[in-house]
Coordinates of C-alpha atoms in Angstrom, one line a residue:
M48 CA 2.0 -4.9 -21.7
A49 CA 4.7 -2.6 -20.7
E50 CA 5.2 0.5 -23.0
R51 CA 7.5 -0.3 -25.9
I52 CA 10.7 1.9 -26.0
E53 CA 13.2 2.0 -28.8
W54 CA 16.8 2.7 -27.8
L55 CA 18.5 4.9 -30.4
E56 CA 22.3 4.7 -30.8
D57 CA 23.6 8.1 -30.0
G58 CA 27.0 7.4 -28.2
T59 CA 25.6 7.3 -24.8
A60 CA 25.6 4.3 -22.5
G61 CA 22.6 2.1 -23.5
G62 CA 21.4 4.6 -26.1
S63 CA 18.6 7.2 -26.1
P64 CA 15.1 6.1 -25.1
Y65 CA 12.5 6.9 -27.8
S66 CA 8.7 6.6 -27.7
P67 CA 7.1 5.2 -30.9
R68 CA 3.7 5.9 -29.5
F69 CA 4.4 9.7 -29.3
G70 CA 7.3 9.9 -31.8
D71 CA 9.4 11.8 -29.2
R72 CA 12.5 11.2 -27.0
Y73 CA 12.1 10.7 -23.2
R74 CA 14.9 13.1 -22.6
S75 CA 17.0 15.7 -24.4
E76 CA 19.7 14.9 -26.9
L77 CA 22.3 15.9 -24.3
G78 CA 20.9 13.6 -21.6
G79 CA 18.2 14.2 -19.0
L80 CA 20.2 14.5 -15.8
E81 CA 20.9 18.4 -16.0
Q82 CA 17.3 18.9 -17.4
A83 CA 16.0 17.1 -14.3
R84 CA 18.1 19.0 -11.9
E85 CA 17.9 22.4 -13.4
V86 CA 14.4 22.6 -14.9
F87 CA 12.5 20.6 -12.2
L88 CA 14.4 20.4 -8.9
K89 CA 15.9 23.9 -8.9
G90 CA 13.0 25.2 -10.9
C91 CA 10.8 24.5 -7.8
G92 CA 13.4 25.9 -5.4
L93 CA 14.5 22.6 -4.2
P94 CA 16.1 21.5 -2.0
Q95 CA 16.0 24.9 -0.2
A96 CA 12.2 25.1 -0.1
W97 CA 11.8 22.0 1.8
A98 CA 14.5 22.7 4.4
G99 CA 13.3 22.0 8.0
Q100 CA 9.7 21.0 6.9
P101 CA 8.1 18.0 8.5
Q102 CA 6.9 16.6 5.0
W103 CA 6.9 17.7 1.4
C104 CA 4.9 16.6 -1.5
V105 CA 5.9 16.6 -5.2
L106 CA 3.4 16.1 -8.0
E107 CA 4.6 15.0 -11.4
T108 CA 2.5 14.8 -14.5
G109 CA 4.6 12.3 -16.4
F110 CA 6.7 9.5 -14.7
G111 CA 8.3 8.3 -17.9
L112 CA 11.5 6.5 -16.9
G113 CA 11.5 7.8 -13.4
L114 CA 14.5 10.2 -13.9
N115 CA 12.9 13.2 -12.1
F116 CA 12.0 10.9 -9.2
L117 CA 15.5 9.5 -9.0
V118 CA 17.1 13.0 -9.0
T119 CA 14.7 14.3 -6.4
W120 CA 15.3 11.2 -4.2
Q121 CA 19.1 11.7 -4.5
A122 CA 18.8 15.4 -3.5
W123 CA 16.5 14.6 -0.6
K124 CA 18.9 11.9 0.8
A125 CA 21.9 14.2 0.5
D126 CA 20.2 17.1 2.3
P127 CA 20.9 17.2 6.0
L128 CA 17.8 19.4 6.3
R129 CA 15.5 17.3 4.4
P130 CA 11.9 16.7 5.5
R131 CA 11.1 13.8 7.6
L132 CA 8.7 12.5 5.0
L133 CA 8.9 13.0 1.2
H134 CA 5.9 12.2 -0.9
F135 CA 6.4 11.9 -4.7
V136 CA 3.1 11.5 -6.7
S137 CA 3.5 10.7 -10.3
L138 CA 1.1 10.1 -13.1
E139 CA 1.6 7.8 -16.0
A140 CA -0.8 6.5 -18.7
Y141 CA 1.7 4.1 -20.3
P142 CA 4.3 2.7 -17.8
A143 CA 7.7 1.4 -19.0
S144 CA 9.2 -1.9 -17.9
A145 CA 11.3 -2.0 -14.9
D146 CA 14.2 -3.1 -17.1
D147 CA 13.9 0.0 -19.3
V148 CA 13.8 2.2 -16.2
L149 CA 17.1 0.8 -15.0
R150 CA 18.7 0.8 -18.4
S151 CA 17.8 4.5 -18.6
A152 CA 19.5 5.3 -15.4
R153 CA 22.7 3.6 -16.4
T154 CA 23.7 6.7 -18.3
H155 CA 24.0 8.3 -14.8
P156 CA 26.2 6.1 -12.6
E157 CA 25.3 8.1 -9.4
L158 CA 21.7 7.1 -9.8
I159 CA 22.1 3.5 -10.4
P160 CA 21.9 2.5 -6.6
F161 CA 18.5 4.4 -6.5
A162 CA 17.3 3.0 -9.8
E163 CA 18.1 -0.6 -8.7
Q164 CA 15.9 -0.2 -5.6
L165 CA 13.1 1.3 -7.8
K166 CA 13.4 -1.6 -10.2
R167 CA 12.7 -4.2 -7.5
Q168 CA 9.3 -2.5 -6.8
L169 CA 8.2 -1.7 -10.3
C170 CA 5.9 -4.8 -10.9
G171 CA 2.2 -5.4 -11.4
L172 CA 1.5 -1.8 -12.5
L173 CA -2.2 -2.3 -13.4
P174 CA -4.6 0.8 -13.7
G175 CA -4.9 2.6 -10.4
F176 CA -2.6 3.7 -7.5
H177 CA 0.5 2.0 -6.5
R178 CA 2.4 2.9 -3.4
L179 CA 6.1 2.2 -3.4
V180 CA 8.1 2.6 -0.2
F181 CA 11.8 3.5 0.2
E182 CA 14.1 4.7 2.9
G183 CA 12.3 2.9 5.8
G184 CA 9.0 4.5 4.9
Q185 CA 10.3 8.0 4.8
L186 CA 10.2 8.3 1.1
L187 CA 6.8 7.3 -0.6
L188 CA 6.3 7.1 -4.3
T189 CA 2.6 7.0 -5.4
L190 CA 2.4 5.9 -9.0
C191 CA -0.9 6.7 -10.6
I192 CA -1.4 4.6 -13.7
G193 CA -4.1 6.0 -16.0
D194 CA -5.4 9.1 -17.4
A195 CA -4.0 12.2 -15.6
K196 CA -7.5 13.9 -15.4
A197 CA -9.2 10.8 -13.9
M198 CA -6.3 10.2 -11.4
L199 CA -6.6 13.7 -10.1
R200 CA -10.4 13.9 -10.1
E201 CA -10.6 13.7 -6.3
P202 CA -7.4 14.9 -4.8
S203 CA -6.7 14.0 -1.3
F204 CA -3.5 16.2 -0.8
E205 CA -1.9 19.5 -1.5
A206 CA 1.3 19.4 -3.5
D207 CA 4.2 21.7 -2.6
S208 CA 6.0 21.4 -5.9
V209 CA 4.7 20.4 -9.4
Y210 CA 6.8 19.0 -12.2
L211 CA 4.9 19.4 -15.5
D212 CA 6.7 16.8 -17.6
G213 CA 5.6 14.7 -20.6
F214 CA 6.3 14.5 -24.3
S215 CA 5.9 17.7 -26.2
P216 CA 2.6 19.6 -26.5
Q217 CA 2.6 18.8 -30.2
R218 CA 3.0 15.1 -29.6
N219 CA 1.0 14.7 -26.5
P220 CA -1.5 17.6 -26.3
D221 CA -3.8 15.9 -23.7
I222 CA -1.2 16.2 -20.8
W223 CA -0.8 19.9 -21.6
D224 CA -4.4 21.1 -21.9
V225 CA -6.5 23.3 -19.6
H226 CA -8.5 20.3 -18.3
T227 CA -5.2 18.7 -17.1
F228 CA -4.0 21.9 -15.4
K229 CA -7.4 22.4 -13.7
A230 CA -7.0 19.0 -12.2
V231 CA -3.4 19.8 -11.2
A232 CA -4.6 23.1 -9.6
R233 CA -7.0 21.3 -7.4
C234 CA -4.1 19.6 -5.9
C235 CA -2.2 22.9 -5.1
R236 CA -2.2 25.3 -2.3
R237 CA -1.6 29.0 -2.8
G238 CA 2.2 29.4 -3.4
T239 CA 2.8 25.9 -4.8
R240 CA 5.7 26.2 -7.3
V241 CA 5.5 24.8 -10.7
A242 CA 8.3 24.1 -13.2
T243 CA 8.4 22.7 -16.8
W244 CA 10.8 22.7 -19.8
T245 CA 8.3 23.8 -22.4
V246 CA 7.5 27.6 -23.0
A247 CA 4.8 26.9 -25.6
R248 CA 2.2 29.8 -25.7
S249 CA -0.7 27.4 -25.5
V250 CA 0.8 26.1 -22.2
R251 CA 1.4 29.4 -20.7
D252 CA -2.1 30.5 -21.5
A253 CA -3.7 27.5 -20.1
L254 CA -1.7 27.7 -16.9
A255 CA -2.6 31.4 -16.5
Q256 CA -6.3 30.4 -17.0
C257 CA -6.0 28.0 -14.2
G258 CA -4.5 30.3 -11.6
F259 CA -0.7 29.9 -12.2
V260 CA 1.6 32.9 -12.6
V261 CA 4.4 31.9 -14.8
H262 CA 7.4 33.4 -16.5
K263 CA 10.3 32.4 -18.7
V264 CA 13.7 31.7 -17.3
P265 CA 17.0 30.8 -19.1
G266 CA 17.0 27.2 -20.1
T267 CA 19.5 24.4 -20.2
P268 CA 20.9 23.6 -23.7
P269 CA 19.6 22.8 -26.1
K270 CA 16.5 24.7 -24.7
R271 CA 16.9 28.5 -24.7
D272 CA 14.0 29.0 -22.2
N273 CA 12.2 27.1 -19.5
L274 CA 9.1 28.0 -17.5
Q275 CA 8.7 28.6 -13.7
G276 CA 5.8 29.9 -11.6
E277 CA 3.5 29.7 -8.7
Y278 CA -0.1 28.9 -8.1
Q279 CA -1.5 32.3 -7.3
P280 CA -5.0 32.7 -8.4
A281 CA -6.5 36.1 -8.7
W282 CA -9.8 34.7 -7.2
E283 CA -10.4 33.7 -3.7
L284 CA -10.0 30.0 -3.2
K285 CA -13.0 28.0 -2.0
K286 CA -12.5 26.3 1.3
S287 CA -10.5 23.2 0.5
R288 CA -12.1 19.8 0.6
I289 CA -8.8 18.6 2.0
A290 CA -9.1 19.0 5.8
P291 CA -6.5 16.9 7.6
E292 CA -7.4 16.4 11.2
R293 CA -4.0 17.6 12.4
K294 CA -0.7 18.3 10.8
A295 CA 1.5 18.4 13.8
P296 CA 2.3 15.0 15.4
A297 CA 1.5 14.7 19.0
R298 CA 0.7 11.8 21.5
C299 CA -1.5 8.9 20.5
I300 CA -3.1 6.1 22.3
V301 CA -3.6 2.8 20.2
V302 CA -5.7 0.1 21.9
G303 CA -4.8 -3.3 20.6
A304 CA -1.4 -4.8 20.2
G305 CA -2.3 -7.1 17.2
L306 CA -1.5 -6.7 13.5
A307 CA -3.9 -3.6 13.1
G308 CA -2.8 -1.8 16.2
A309 CA 1.1 -2.3 15.7
A310 CA 0.9 -1.3 12.1
V311 CA -0.9 1.9 13.0
A312 CA 1.6 2.6 15.8
A313 CA 4.4 2.1 13.5
S314 CA 3.1 4.3 10.7
L315 CA 2.3 7.1 13.1
A316 CA 5.7 6.9 14.9
R317 CA 7.4 7.3 11.4
R318 CA 5.7 10.8 11.2
G319 CA 6.9 11.9 14.6
W320 CA 4.0 10.7 16.9
Q321 CA 4.7 9.5 20.4
V322 CA 2.5 6.4 20.5
T323 CA 1.4 4.2 23.5
V324 CA 0.0 0.9 22.7
L325 CA -2.4 -0.5 25.3
D326 CA -3.5 -4.1 25.4
A327 CA -5.5 -6.2 27.8
A328 CA -3.3 -9.3 27.3
G329 CA 0.2 -9.7 28.9
T330 CA 2.0 -10.1 25.6
P331 CA 1.7 -8.7 22.1
A332 CA -0.2 -10.5 19.4
A333 CA -2.0 -12.5 22.0
G334 CA -5.3 -12.5 20.1
A335 CA -6.1 -13.4 16.4
S336 CA -2.6 -12.1 15.4
G337 CA -1.0 -15.0 17.3
L338 CA -1.6 -17.6 14.6
P339 CA 1.6 -19.6 14.1
A340 CA 1.8 -18.6 10.5
G341 CA -0.6 -17.1 7.9
V342 CA -1.0 -17.3 4.2
L343 CA -0.7 -14.0 2.1
A344 CA -2.4 -14.0 -1.3
P345 CA -4.6 -11.5 -3.2
H346 CA -8.3 -11.8 -3.9
V347 CA -9.2 -12.4 -7.6
S348 CA -12.7 -11.9 -9.3
P349 CA -13.9 -11.6 -12.9
D350 CA -14.9 -7.9 -12.4
D351 CA -11.8 -7.1 -10.5
S352 CA -14.0 -6.0 -7.6
L353 CA -13.2 -3.4 -4.8
L354 CA -12.1 -6.2 -2.6
S355 CA -9.7 -7.5 -5.2
R356 CA -8.1 -4.2 -5.9
L357 CA -7.7 -3.3 -2.3
S358 CA -6.3 -6.8 -1.6
R359 CA -3.5 -6.1 -4.2
S360 CA -2.6 -2.7 -2.5
G361 CA -2.6 -4.4 0.8
I362 CA -0.3 -7.3 -0.4
R363 CA 2.1 -4.9 -1.8
A364 CA 2.3 -2.8 1.4
M365 CA 2.6 -6.0 3.6
L366 CA 5.4 -7.5 1.4
Q367 CA 7.3 -4.2 1.6
Q368 CA 7.0 -4.2 5.5
A369 CA 8.0 -7.9 5.7
D370 CA 11.0 -7.4 3.4
A371 CA 12.2 -4.4 5.5
L372 CA 11.6 -5.8 9.0
L373 CA 11.7 -9.6 9.0
Q374 CA 14.2 -12.4 8.3
M375 CA 13.4 -14.2 5.0
N376 CA 12.8 -17.8 5.3
I377 CA 12.5 -17.5 9.1
D378 CA 9.8 -15.0 9.8
W379 CA 8.3 -15.0 6.3
S380 CA 8.9 -16.3 2.7
P381 CA 7.6 -14.8 -0.6
T382 CA 7.2 -18.4 -2.0
G383 CA 4.1 -17.6 -4.1
V384 CA 0.7 -19.3 -3.3
L385 CA -1.2 -21.8 -5.3
E386 CA -5.1 -21.3 -5.1
H387 CA -6.8 -24.6 -5.8
C388 CA -10.2 -23.5 -7.0
V389 CA -12.1 -26.4 -5.4
E390 CA -15.7 -25.4 -6.0
H391 CA -15.4 -23.7 -9.4
A392 CA -12.6 -22.2 -11.6
R393 CA -12.0 -18.7 -10.7
Q394 CA -12.2 -16.4 -13.8
L395 CA -9.6 -13.7 -14.2
P396 CA -10.7 -10.3 -15.5
A397 CA -11.1 -10.4 -19.3
A398 CA -8.8 -7.4 -19.7
W399 CA -6.0 -9.3 -18.0
Q400 CA -6.0 -12.0 -20.8
E401 CA -5.7 -9.7 -23.8
P402 CA -2.2 -10.2 -25.2
D403 CA -1.7 -6.3 -25.9
G404 CA -3.6 -5.2 -22.9
L405 CA -2.8 -5.7 -19.1
A406 CA -1.6 -9.3 -19.4
T407 CA 2.1 -8.5 -18.6
A408 CA 1.2 -6.4 -15.4
A409 CA -1.5 -8.9 -14.3
S410 CA 0.9 -11.8 -14.7
D411 CA 3.0 -10.2 -12.0
W412 CA 0.1 -10.8 -9.7
T413 CA -1.9 -13.9 -10.6
R414 CA -1.7 -16.3 -13.6
P415 CA -3.0 -19.9 -14.3
A416 CA -1.0 -22.5 -12.4
T417 CA 1.4 -24.5 -14.5
P418 CA 1.4 -28.3 -14.8
A419 CA 4.7 -28.3 -12.7
Q420 CA 3.1 -26.4 -9.9
L421 CA 0.1 -28.6 -9.8
A422 CA 2.4 -31.7 -9.8
A423 CA 4.3 -30.2 -6.9
C424 CA 1.0 -30.4 -4.9
S425 CA 0.2 -33.9 -6.2
L426 CA -2.8 -32.5 -8.0
P427 CA -3.8 -34.0 -11.4
P428 CA -3.2 -32.0 -14.7
G429 CA -6.2 -29.8 -15.5
T430 CA -7.0 -29.1 -11.9
P431 CA -8.5 -25.5 -11.8
A432 CA -5.9 -23.5 -9.9
L433 CA -4.2 -20.0 -10.0
W434 CA -0.7 -19.1 -9.1
H435 CA -0.4 -15.9 -7.0
V436 CA 3.1 -14.6 -7.7
Q437 CA 3.0 -12.0 -4.9
G438 CA 2.2 -14.3 -2.0
G439 CA 3.8 -16.5 0.7
W440 CA 3.5 -17.1 4.4
I441 CA 4.3 -14.8 7.4
K442 CA 4.4 -15.2 11.1
P443 CA 2.1 -12.4 12.3
A444 CA 3.5 -12.1 15.8
R445 CA 7.0 -11.5 14.6
L446 CA 5.8 -8.7 12.4
V447 CA 3.8 -7.2 15.4
R448 CA 6.8 -7.3 17.6
A449 CA 8.9 -5.5 14.8
W450 CA 6.3 -2.7 14.4
L451 CA 6.1 -2.2 18.2
A452 CA 9.9 -1.9 18.4
S453 CA 9.6 1.3 16.2
P454 CA 11.2 4.3 17.7
G455 CA 8.5 6.5 19.3
V456 CA 6.3 3.4 20.2
S457 CA 5.8 2.2 23.8
W458 CA 3.9 -1.0 24.5
R459 CA 2.0 -1.7 27.8
G460 CA 0.3 -5.1 28.5
N461 CA -2.3 -6.0 31.1
A462 CA -3.8 -2.6 30.5
A463 CA -7.6 -3.0 29.8
V464 CA -9.3 0.3 29.1
S465 CA -12.5 0.5 31.1
Q466 CA -13.3 4.2 30.7
W467 CA -12.6 7.2 28.5
V468 CA -12.5 10.7 29.9
R469 CA -12.2 13.8 27.7
H470 CA -9.9 16.6 29.1
G471 CA -9.8 19.5 26.8
A472 CA -8.1 18.3 23.7
A473 CA -7.0 15.0 25.0
W474 CA -8.4 11.6 25.9
Q475 CA -7.6 9.9 29.2
A476 CA -7.8 6.2 29.3
L477 CA -8.7 4.7 32.8
D478 CA -8.6 1.1 33.9
A479 CA -11.3 -0.7 36.1
A480 CA -9.9 1.1 39.3
G481 CA -10.0 4.5 37.7
H482 CA -6.3 4.8 37.3
E483 CA -4.8 6.5 34.3
L484 CA -3.3 4.1 31.8
A485 CA -2.4 6.9 29.2
C486 CA -3.5 10.4 28.1
A487 CA -3.2 11.5 24.4
E488 CA -4.6 13.9 21.9
L489 CA -5.6 11.0 19.5
V490 CA -7.0 7.6 20.1
V491 CA -7.0 4.7 17.6
L492 CA -9.2 1.7 18.4
A493 CA -7.6 -1.5 16.9
A494 CA -8.6 -4.0 19.4
G495 CA -10.5 -6.4 16.9
Y496 CA -14.0 -7.0 18.0
G497 CA -13.3 -5.3 21.4
S498 CA -13.1 -2.1 19.4
R499 CA -17.0 -2.0 19.5
A500 CA -17.1 -1.9 23.3
L501 CA -14.3 0.5 23.6
S502 CA -16.1 2.9 21.3
E503 CA -19.4 2.6 23.3
I504 CA -17.7 3.6 26.6
A505 CA -16.5 6.8 25.1
G506 CA -19.9 8.1 26.0
Q507 CA -20.1 11.0 23.4
P508 CA -23.6 11.8 22.1
G509 CA -24.4 11.0 18.5
G510 CA -21.9 8.2 18.2
R511 CA -23.1 5.0 16.4
P512 CA -21.9 1.6 17.7
L513 CA -19.4 0.0 15.4
A514 CA -20.8 -2.6 13.0
L515 CA -18.4 -5.5 13.9
Q516 CA -19.1 -9.2 14.0
A517 CA -17.0 -11.7 16.0
I518 CA -15.6 -14.5 13.9
R519 CA -14.1 -17.5 15.6
G520 CA -11.3 -19.4 13.9
Q521 CA -9.5 -22.6 15.0
A522 CA -6.3 -23.7 13.0
S523 CA -4.4 -26.9 13.2
W524 CA -0.7 -27.3 13.1
G525 CA 2.1 -29.9 13.7
L526 CA 5.7 -30.9 13.0
H527 CA 6.8 -32.3 9.7
A528 CA 7.7 -36.0 9.9
P529 CA 9.8 -36.5 6.6
D530 CA 10.0 -40.3 7.1
A531 CA 6.3 -40.6 7.2
E532 CA 5.6 -38.1 4.3
P533 CA 5.9 -39.6 0.9
A534 CA 7.9 -37.6 -1.8
Q535 CA 5.9 -34.6 -3.2
A536 CA 3.1 -35.1 -0.7
M537 CA 3.9 -31.7 0.7
P538 CA 4.3 -28.8 -1.7
A539 CA 7.1 -26.3 -1.1
F540 CA 4.6 -23.4 -1.0
P541 CA 1.4 -22.6 0.6
V542 CA -1.9 -23.6 -1.0
N543 CA -5.3 -22.0 -0.3
G544 CA -8.8 -22.2 -1.8
H545 CA -10.7 -24.4 0.7
G546 CA -9.0 -23.7 3.9
S547 CA -5.2 -23.4 3.5
L548 CA -2.0 -25.1 4.1
A549 CA 1.3 -23.5 4.9
P550 CA 4.1 -26.2 4.9
R551 CA 7.6 -26.0 6.0
V552 CA 7.3 -23.1 8.5
P553 CA 10.3 -23.0 10.9
L554 CA 8.8 -22.8 14.5
E555 CA 10.8 -23.3 17.7
P556 CA 9.9 -27.0 18.0
G557 CA 10.9 -27.6 14.4
L558 CA 9.7 -27.4 10.9
A559 CA 6.0 -27.2 10.9
W560 CA 2.7 -27.1 8.9
V561 CA -0.2 -25.0 9.6
T562 CA -3.7 -25.6 8.2
G563 CA -7.3 -24.3 8.6
S564 CA -9.0 -22.5 9.7
T565 CA -12.6 -22.7 10.8
F566 CA -15.0 -19.7 10.3
E567 CA -17.7 -19.3 13.0
R568 CA -19.7 -16.1 13.4
D569 CA -20.8 -14.6 16.7
N570 CA -18.5 -16.8 18.8
T571 CA -15.8 -15.3 21.0
S572 CA -14.6 -18.5 22.7
T573 CA -11.0 -19.5 22.1
T574 CA -11.4 -22.9 23.8
L575 CA -10.0 -25.6 21.5
R576 CA -12.6 -28.2 20.3
P577 CA -11.7 -31.6 18.7
E578 CA -14.4 -31.4 16.2
D579 CA -12.8 -28.4 14.8
E580 CA -9.5 -30.2 14.3
Q581 CA -11.5 -32.9 12.3
H582 CA -13.2 -30.1 10.4
N583 CA -9.7 -28.7 9.3
F584 CA -8.8 -32.2 8.3
G585 CA -11.8 -32.7 6.3
K586 CA -11.1 -29.5 4.4
L587 CA -7.5 -30.4 3.8
K588 CA -8.6 -33.7 2.3
T589 CA -10.4 -31.8 -0.4
L590 CA -7.8 -29.0 -0.9
L591 CA -4.7 -31.4 -1.0
P592 CA -5.5 -35.1 -0.8
A593 CA -1.9 -36.2 -0.8
A594 CA -0.9 -33.8 2.0
A595 CA -4.0 -34.9 4.0
Q596 CA -3.0 -38.5 3.6
A597 CA 0.5 -37.8 4.8
L598 CA -0.7 -36.0 7.9
A599 CA -3.6 -38.5 8.7
A600 CA -1.7 -40.2 11.3
Q601 CA -1.1 -36.9 13.3
F602 CA -4.7 -36.0 13.1
E603 CA -5.9 -39.6 14.1
S604 CA -3.6 -39.9 17.0
G605 CA -4.2 -36.5 18.4
Q606 CA -0.6 -35.4 17.7
A607 CA -2.0 -32.3 15.6
Q608 CA -2.2 -29.3 17.8
G609 CA -4.7 -26.5 17.8
W610 CA -4.8 -22.8 17.9
A611 CA -8.0 -20.6 18.2
G612 CA -8.5 -16.8 17.9
V613 CA -11.2 -14.4 17.4
R614 CA -11.3 -12.1 14.3
C615 CA -14.0 -9.6 13.4
A616 CA -15.7 -8.5 10.2
T617 CA -17.9 -5.7 9.1
P618 CA -21.2 -6.3 6.9
S619 CA -19.2 -5.2 3.8
R620 CA -16.3 -7.7 4.6
L621 CA -14.0 -4.7 4.2
P622 CA -12.0 -3.2 7.0
S623 CA -13.5 -0.4 9.0
L624 CA -11.1 2.6 8.9
G625 CA -11.9 6.2 9.8
R626 CA -12.9 8.8 12.4
L627 CA -15.8 7.8 14.7
E628 CA -18.9 10.0 14.6
G629 CA -19.5 11.9 17.7
R630 CA -16.1 11.0 19.3
P631 CA -13.6 13.8 18.5
D632 CA -10.1 12.5 17.7
M633 CA -11.1 8.9 18.0
W634 CA -10.5 6.6 15.1
V635 CA -11.1 3.0 14.4
C636 CA -8.9 0.5 12.5
S637 CA -10.5 -2.9 12.6
G638 CA -12.9 -5.4 10.9
M639 CA -10.3 -7.1 8.7
G640 CA -11.9 -10.5 9.1
S641 CA -9.5 -13.3 7.8
R642 CA -7.5 -10.8 5.9
G643 CA -5.5 -9.2 8.6
L644 CA -2.2 -9.8 7.0
T645 CA -3.6 -8.4 3.7
F646 CA -5.0 -5.2 5.1
A647 CA -3.1 -4.2 8.2
A648 CA -0.2 -2.3 6.7
L649 CA -2.3 -0.7 4.0
C650 CA -4.9 0.6 6.5
A651 CA -2.2 1.9 8.9
E652 CA -0.8 4.0 6.0
L653 CA -4.2 5.2 4.9
L654 CA -5.2 6.3 8.5
A655 CA -1.8 8.2 8.7
A656 CA -2.5 9.8 5.3
R657 CA -5.9 11.0 6.3
L658 CA -4.7 12.4 9.5
H659 CA -2.0 14.6 7.9
G660 CA -3.6 15.3 4.6
E661 CA -1.0 13.3 2.6
P662 CA -1.6 11.6 -0.7
L663 CA -3.6 8.4 -0.2
P664 CA -2.1 5.0 -0.9
V665 CA -5.2 4.0 -2.8
E666 CA -8.0 5.9 -4.9
Q667 CA -10.3 8.1 -3.0
R668 CA -13.3 6.0 -3.7
Q669 CA -11.6 2.9 -2.4
A670 CA -10.5 4.8 0.8
D671 CA -14.0 6.0 1.3
A672 CA -15.4 2.5 1.0
L673 CA -13.6 1.7 4.3
L674 CA -15.2 4.5 6.4
P675 CA -17.0 3.1 9.4
Q676 CA -20.4 4.6 8.3
Y677 CA -20.0 2.9 4.8
A678 CA -18.9 -0.5 6.3
A679 CA -21.9 -0.5 8.5
H680 CA -24.4 -0.5 5.7
A681 CA -22.7 -1.7 2.5
P682 CA -23.5 -5.1 1.0
A683 CA -21.2 -7.8 1.6
A684 CA -18.2 -8.1 -0.6
V685 CA -17.8 -11.5 -2.3
D686 CA -15.1 -13.3 -0.3

């Protein structure tokens, strides 16, 4: 459940927030705004220090009610010399509710517009990393929910500024001990500035032991002194494990104009890259991303597996992109999704079902379906089913086109790459006649199953072939015929579990339904097959008997239409994302199987973060599980 906060009557708007757990206030008696600005923002030399920088990263040891983040956001937006990209990484063991975060900000009217945007994304904060996106993707908040030492065990980034914040050392000693500061130091470069309101001797000694040079400065009332300093260890630092491929954006070739390729192009373009997207087809999203509409829902497992956790991160990223780029109820709709557990009841993780544990955060993601939701699908009471709150339907091709329209991205169709030639620090892509299609310092292969052949023609010694398997899928779709559909035969939301049904999707011919699809390994044909239409119909009969009966006439008369595409998967059933061995500056983003909508946006941001040495949107071990060498040998994830 969300952290309990008491609001003390002190004459301020809404009262003063107090933590019963730590017996301490969240902010000073005189309000936290000046403390946030003077102690943390100015204490780290901001905004002057970030002026003209391409990106900046702030690390905070206690998110609390988000005041320091809101003040930093406000300062960044008001600064004409602000960095193109601002990362704010904040640790929090006991997250407050979104309502309490907004209530806290009401004391400071100038922060309310920012706090309202923050509130809309503060949901489902289960343990782990959560990437929240603002300002068109230029302001990225990574909330790390859990123990600070564990969250910083394997840093993937270097912080430029550090806010040491939290309840007092006497009330919460763990956040101020030498072990926490060692973890913070691993995220710092020489010269990283640090600021905090406490001047306790134990804190100063622990910081000095970890390589920080700190000194007292005049404080803001009621504090007499604050603490400022820099990371300047007396010892020589070991070579950092953080080795970004390149920090300066340049040119990039992305091969593939589907979900994966378009997402990568947009993410890199936001960071200043000039991206050329090449595709063998004549139109974007001509392959597996051309499905009329896809269902978006997280994976659930009793042990909250790697696939389940990654799927939630992917869903969050995709919903953020859809909300920013697409027309709701035209291109996408966050309706929620019912999962009919046809074969057996899916068990939720035990920790999610404890009343005082993670139940509140978990219910923002998935909960047992209600009798009303079952009735809306004409399913009998007691049918085993789950309700995915963060779910809905999306038209993949619309999202692909929106990503390709990003400034800095150019798309070229009918451009099949037949050869790669290495010229110095750049790759040259040639067509079958030997003519140059594009030239760039970075290549990303995002052409689905075609990525395997594209990697092999690079011809670099020591390079392994990509472990990708073709997966043919055929879906069925048609137009709704209200006069022929009994009341409540069709739900108002998508249903999945044994195949899927996305009803009431507005397509050009009219309001449509989409169901399917088949899943056939090692088949690259896109020829429509009548037997696959019947296969989809058979699955629909099991998934939603009433809906199948309402659509029976369309299937039996041949009115139901088909669509076929080829996806690809890895042995691990997780995406393949990372730099290819033996091929300098050539990366892959592929292998998403039937979860392209779930993983495309997340993988694109993860690729960009690895390239630039930025904070990762997921934990390090989750990111490493997607590396091509791991995906080639890992056991299959349960789907």
